[in-house]
């Protein structure tokens, strides 16, 4: 298996633009997580899905952020409109059957909002 | 919700020495405590975890201890090597969420 796949790896955009980050979890994994990592705030869990259903989105910073998982092999994290303070590395991770199973992280998307 | 504090924020040791990183958590219902290692520019990777029904777990040079009464858990690395240099994160799973510590930057000097 190729592991968790994220695209793009790097994204540079201007303030106010819409940004869409993509993730393909490991095949057969029921859980998918979106994290954000910054120097100031460290690693934060934004939202996670179980069998494509959002379970906890309490970490989503504000309404500008939204996440979807239309099927078991694809998820998106969208920021609209983007702001400079959204600049961070966004990681997607997946785990087999429980939040307490080993989470495998993707390579991350480095987002820079100018 | 859960709140996790991690200490120290930086740790420098000589190769061969031991390193200890400590975390405290606030939610007594937390039942799962993973530790992640993140090398510079790379993704976090799980190195060891412990569940609330266990007090200690070991995997070669790495061990984790859990004190549920005091609500703290620790990562112990023995015989440190330069390749252990990385940022280490602890985490605690509450009812529905996972909270991470701020991270410890470990440097192992050869």
GROMACS .gro file of C-alpha atoms in nm:
model
  224
    1UNK     CA    1   0.000   0.000   0.000
    2UNK     CA    2   0.124   0.350  -0.080
    3UNK     CA    3   0.023   0.484   0.257
    4UNK     CA    4  -0.184   0.795   0.310
    5UNK     CA    5  -0.166   1.022   0.007
    6UNK     CA    6  -0.210   1.396   0.024
    7UNK     CA    7  -0.220   1.658  -0.247
    8UNK     CA    8  -0.093   1.908  -0.314
    9UNK     CA    9   0.231   1.885  -0.115
   10UNK     CA   10   0.275   2.261  -0.127
   11UNK     CA   11   0.019   2.532  -0.185
   12UNK     CA   12   0.078   2.904  -0.204
   13UNK     CA   13  -0.225   3.123  -0.240
   14UNK     CA   14  -0.340   3.475  -0.178
   15UNK     CA   15  -0.562   3.587   0.102
   16UNK     CA   16  -0.930   3.548   0.015
   17UNK     CA   17  -0.881   3.256  -0.222
   18UNK     CA   18  -1.040   2.917  -0.175
   19UNK     CA   19  -0.805   2.633  -0.088
   20UNK     CA   20  -0.884   2.264  -0.119
   21UNK     CA   21  -0.662   1.998   0.033
   22UNK     CA   22  -0.705   1.636  -0.060
   23UNK     CA   23  -0.644   1.307   0.112
   24UNK     CA   24  -0.663   0.941   0.020
   25UNK     CA   25  -0.651   0.717   0.327
   26UNK     CA   26  -0.500   0.372   0.341
   27UNK     CA   27  -0.737   0.123   0.184
   28UNK     CA   28  -0.948  -0.055   0.443
   29UNK     CA   29  -0.903   0.208   0.711
   30UNK     CA   30  -1.230   0.320   0.865
   31UNK     CA   31  -1.102   0.638   1.033
   32UNK     CA   32  -0.968   0.951   0.874
   33UNK     CA   33  -0.825   1.250   1.060
   34UNK     CA   34  -0.730   1.604   0.959
   35UNK     CA   35  -0.462   1.782   1.161
   36UNK     CA   36  -0.304   2.124   1.145
   37UNK     CA   37   0.050   2.193   1.266
   38UNK     CA   38   0.198   2.534   1.338
   39UNK     CA   39   0.488   2.652   1.548
   40UNK     CA   40   0.256   2.852   1.770
   41UNK     CA   41  -0.020   2.598   1.827
   42UNK     CA   42   0.156   2.269   1.770
   43UNK     CA   43  -0.039   1.973   1.635
   44UNK     CA   44  -0.417   2.014   1.645
   45UNK     CA   45  -0.687   1.766   1.552
   46UNK     CA   46  -0.938   1.949   1.333
   47UNK     CA   47  -1.192   1.680   1.250
   48UNK     CA   48  -1.219   1.307   1.210
   49UNK     CA   49  -1.446   1.070   1.022
   50UNK     CA   50  -1.557   0.715   1.086
   51UNK     CA   51  -1.688   0.529   0.783
   52UNK     CA   52  -1.717   0.861   0.597
   53UNK     CA   53  -1.927   1.021   0.871
   54UNK     CA   54  -1.786   1.320   1.064
   55UNK     CA   55  -1.764   1.224   1.431
   56UNK     CA   56  -1.604   1.525   1.595
   57UNK     CA   57  -1.541   1.861   1.430
   58UNK     CA   58  -1.486   2.057   1.750
   59UNK     CA   59  -1.130   2.131   1.641
   60UNK     CA   60  -1.234   2.312   1.324
   61UNK     CA   61  -1.128   2.671   1.391
   62UNK     CA   62  -1.417   2.853   1.227
   63UNK     CA   63  -1.683   2.839   0.960
   64UNK     CA   64  -1.428   2.913   0.690
   65UNK     CA   65  -1.311   2.554   0.731
   66UNK     CA   66  -1.512   2.261   0.603
   67UNK     CA   67  -1.432   1.894   0.545
   68UNK     CA   68  -1.604   1.624   0.350
   69UNK     CA   69  -1.559   1.256   0.291
   70UNK     CA   70  -1.780   1.155  -0.003
   71UNK     CA   71  -1.648   0.798  -0.008
   72UNK     CA   72  -1.410   0.568   0.176
   73UNK     CA   73  -1.111   0.661  -0.037
   74UNK     CA   74  -1.127   1.039  -0.054
   75UNK     CA   75  -1.157   1.339   0.174
   76UNK     CA   76  -1.119   1.713   0.129
   77UNK     CA   77  -1.047   1.999   0.364
   78UNK     CA   78  -1.157   2.333   0.226
   79UNK     CA   79  -1.076   2.681   0.347
   80UNK     CA   80  -1.287   2.962   0.204
   81UNK     CA   81  -1.184   3.240   0.221
   82UNK     CA   82  -0.825   3.174   0.324
   83UNK     CA   83  -0.632   3.407   0.557
   84UNK     CA   84  -0.259   3.441   0.631
   85UNK     CA   85  -0.309   3.288   0.977
   86UNK     CA   86  -0.422   2.966   0.806
   87UNK     CA   87  -0.064   2.910   0.692
   88UNK     CA   88   0.042   2.576   0.837
   89UNK     CA   89   0.118   2.216   0.751
   90UNK     CA   90  -0.202   2.016   0.721
   91UNK     CA   91  -0.174   1.644   0.783
   92UNK     CA   92  -0.423   1.375   0.700
   93UNK     CA   93  -0.404   1.044   0.888
   94UNK     CA   94  -0.599   0.720   0.885
   95UNK     CA   95  -0.642   0.429   1.121
   96UNK     CA   96  -0.787   0.083   1.082
   97UNK     CA   97  -1.092   0.039   1.301
   98UNK     CA   98  -1.065   0.273   1.598
   99UNK     CA   99  -0.930   0.613   1.693
  100UNK     CA  100  -0.698   0.419   1.923
  101UNK     CA  101  -0.552   0.212   1.642
  102UNK     CA  102  -0.220   0.330   1.504
  103UNK     CA  103  -0.272   0.644   1.303
  104UNK     CA  104  -0.068   0.663   0.985
  105UNK     CA  105   0.006   1.014   0.874
  106UNK     CA  106   0.033   1.140   0.519
  107UNK     CA  107   0.326   1.357   0.409
  108UNK     CA  108   0.134   1.676   0.476
  109UNK     CA  109   0.041   1.981   0.271
  110UNK     CA  110   0.237   2.297   0.344
  111UNK     CA  111  -0.005   2.586   0.294
  112UNK     CA  112   0.114   2.943   0.266
  113UNK     CA  113  -0.145   3.218   0.245
  114UNK     CA  114   0.004   3.551   0.141
  115UNK     CA  115  -1.229   1.877   2.684
  116UNK     CA  116  -0.886   1.726   2.733
  117UNK     CA  117  -0.579   1.941   2.804
  118UNK     CA  118  -0.229   1.798   2.769
  119UNK     CA  119   0.088   1.960   2.898
  120UNK     CA  120   0.432   1.836   2.799
  121UNK     CA  121   0.774   1.901   2.953
  122UNK     CA  122   1.045   1.985   2.880
  123UNK     CA  123   1.009   2.175   2.555
  124UNK     CA  124   1.371   2.106   2.468
  125UNK     CA  125   1.604   1.835   2.590
  126UNK     CA  126   1.968   1.778   2.506
  127UNK     CA  127   2.148   1.461   2.609
  128UNK     CA  128   2.477   1.292   2.535
  129UNK     CA  129   2.471   0.982   2.321
  130UNK     CA  130   2.420   0.678   2.542
  131UNK     CA  131   2.238   0.868   2.815
  132UNK     CA  132   1.867   0.831   2.892
  133UNK     CA  133   1.599   1.083   2.804
  134UNK     CA  134   1.268   1.130   2.984
  135UNK     CA  135   0.974   1.334   2.860
  136UNK     CA  136   0.670   1.393   3.079
  137UNK     CA  137   0.308   1.473   3.004
  138UNK     CA  138   0.008   1.548   3.220
  139UNK     CA  139  -0.355   1.535   3.119
  140UNK     CA  140  -0.674   1.674   3.267
  141UNK     CA  141  -0.956   1.440   3.167
  142UNK     CA  142  -0.975   1.143   3.402
  143UNK     CA  143  -1.179   0.960   3.138
  144UNK     CA  144  -0.886   0.956   2.895
  145UNK     CA  145  -0.791   0.601   2.814
  146UNK     CA  146  -0.535   0.601   2.536
  147UNK     CA  147  -0.195   0.770   2.529
  148UNK     CA  148   0.019   0.753   2.214
  149UNK     CA  149   0.363   0.900   2.157
  150UNK     CA  150   0.474   1.029   1.819
  151UNK     CA  151   0.817   1.106   1.682
  152UNK     CA  152   0.854   1.370   1.414
  153UNK     CA  153   1.185   1.423   1.238
  154UNK     CA  154   1.254   1.755   1.075
  155UNK     CA  155   1.033   1.810   0.773
  156UNK     CA  156   0.866   1.472   0.805
  157UNK     CA  157   0.535   1.337   0.922
  158UNK     CA  158   0.461   1.226   1.281
  159UNK     CA  159   0.503   0.854   1.336
  160UNK     CA  160   0.368   0.651   1.624
  161UNK     CA  161   0.650   0.502   1.829
  162UNK     CA  162   0.465   0.358   2.129
  163UNK     CA  163   0.129   0.384   2.300
  164UNK     CA  164  -0.030   0.278   2.625
  165UNK     CA  165  -0.386   0.219   2.734
  166UNK     CA  166  -0.534   0.308   3.069
  167UNK     CA  167  -0.549  -0.050   3.192
  168UNK     CA  168  -0.169  -0.084   3.175
  169UNK     CA  169   0.093   0.088   3.391
  170UNK     CA  170   0.400   0.036   3.176
  171UNK     CA  171   0.490  -0.075   2.828
  172UNK     CA  172   0.831  -0.138   2.676
  173UNK     CA  173   0.961  -0.172   2.322
  174UNK     CA  174   1.337  -0.219   2.303
  175UNK     CA  175   1.493   0.112   2.410
  176UNK     CA  176   1.161   0.289   2.450
  177UNK     CA  177   0.923   0.263   2.744
  178UNK     CA  178   0.613   0.449   2.853
  179UNK     CA  179   0.473   0.466   3.204
  180UNK     CA  180   0.126   0.577   3.308
  181UNK     CA  181   0.007   0.699   3.646
  182UNK     CA  182  -0.370   0.727   3.623
  183UNK     CA  183  -0.409   0.861   3.975
  184UNK     CA  184  -0.175   1.148   3.913
  185UNK     CA  185  -0.285   1.180   3.550
  186UNK     CA  186   0.061   1.178   3.404
  187UNK     CA  187   0.256   0.959   3.165
  188UNK     CA  188   0.617   0.958   3.058
  189UNK     CA  189   0.834   0.846   2.769
  190UNK     CA  190   1.171   0.694   2.852
  191UNK     CA  191   1.441   0.643   2.592
  192UNK     CA  192   1.751   0.455   2.705
  193UNK     CA  193   2.091   0.437   2.536
  194UNK     CA  194   2.003   0.733   2.317
  195UNK     CA  195   2.149   0.756   1.968
  196UNK     CA  196   2.187   1.054   1.734
  197UNK     CA  197   1.901   0.920   1.520
  198UNK     CA  198   1.670   0.963   1.820
  199UNK     CA  199   1.700   1.338   1.764
  200UNK     CA  200   1.351   1.462   1.673
  201UNK     CA  201   1.043   1.629   1.817
  202UNK     CA  202   0.836   1.398   2.034
  203UNK     CA  203   0.465   1.453   2.095
  204UNK     CA  204   0.248   1.294   2.356
  205UNK     CA  205  -0.128   1.275   2.317
  206UNK     CA  206  -0.429   1.175   2.520
  207UNK     CA  207  -0.761   1.053   2.393
  208UNK     CA  208  -1.064   1.186   2.579
  209UNK     CA  209  -1.422   1.092   2.504
  210UNK     CA  210  -1.424   1.189   2.141
  211UNK     CA  211  -1.111   1.389   2.083
  212UNK     CA  212  -0.735   1.353   2.079
  213UNK     CA  213  -0.523   1.631   2.228
  214UNK     CA  214  -0.152   1.667   2.174
  215UNK     CA  215   0.122   1.808   2.391
  216UNK     CA  216   0.325   2.098   2.255
  217UNK     CA  217   0.619   1.871   2.174
  218UNK     CA  218   0.972   1.816   2.305
  219UNK     CA  219   1.269   1.877   2.081
  220UNK     CA  220   1.524   1.609   2.172
  221UNK     CA  221   1.883   1.651   2.062
  222UNK     CA  222   2.127   1.364   2.111
  223UNK     CA  223   2.487   1.479   2.087
  224UNK     CA  224   2.737   1.228   1.952
   0.00000   0.00000   0.00000
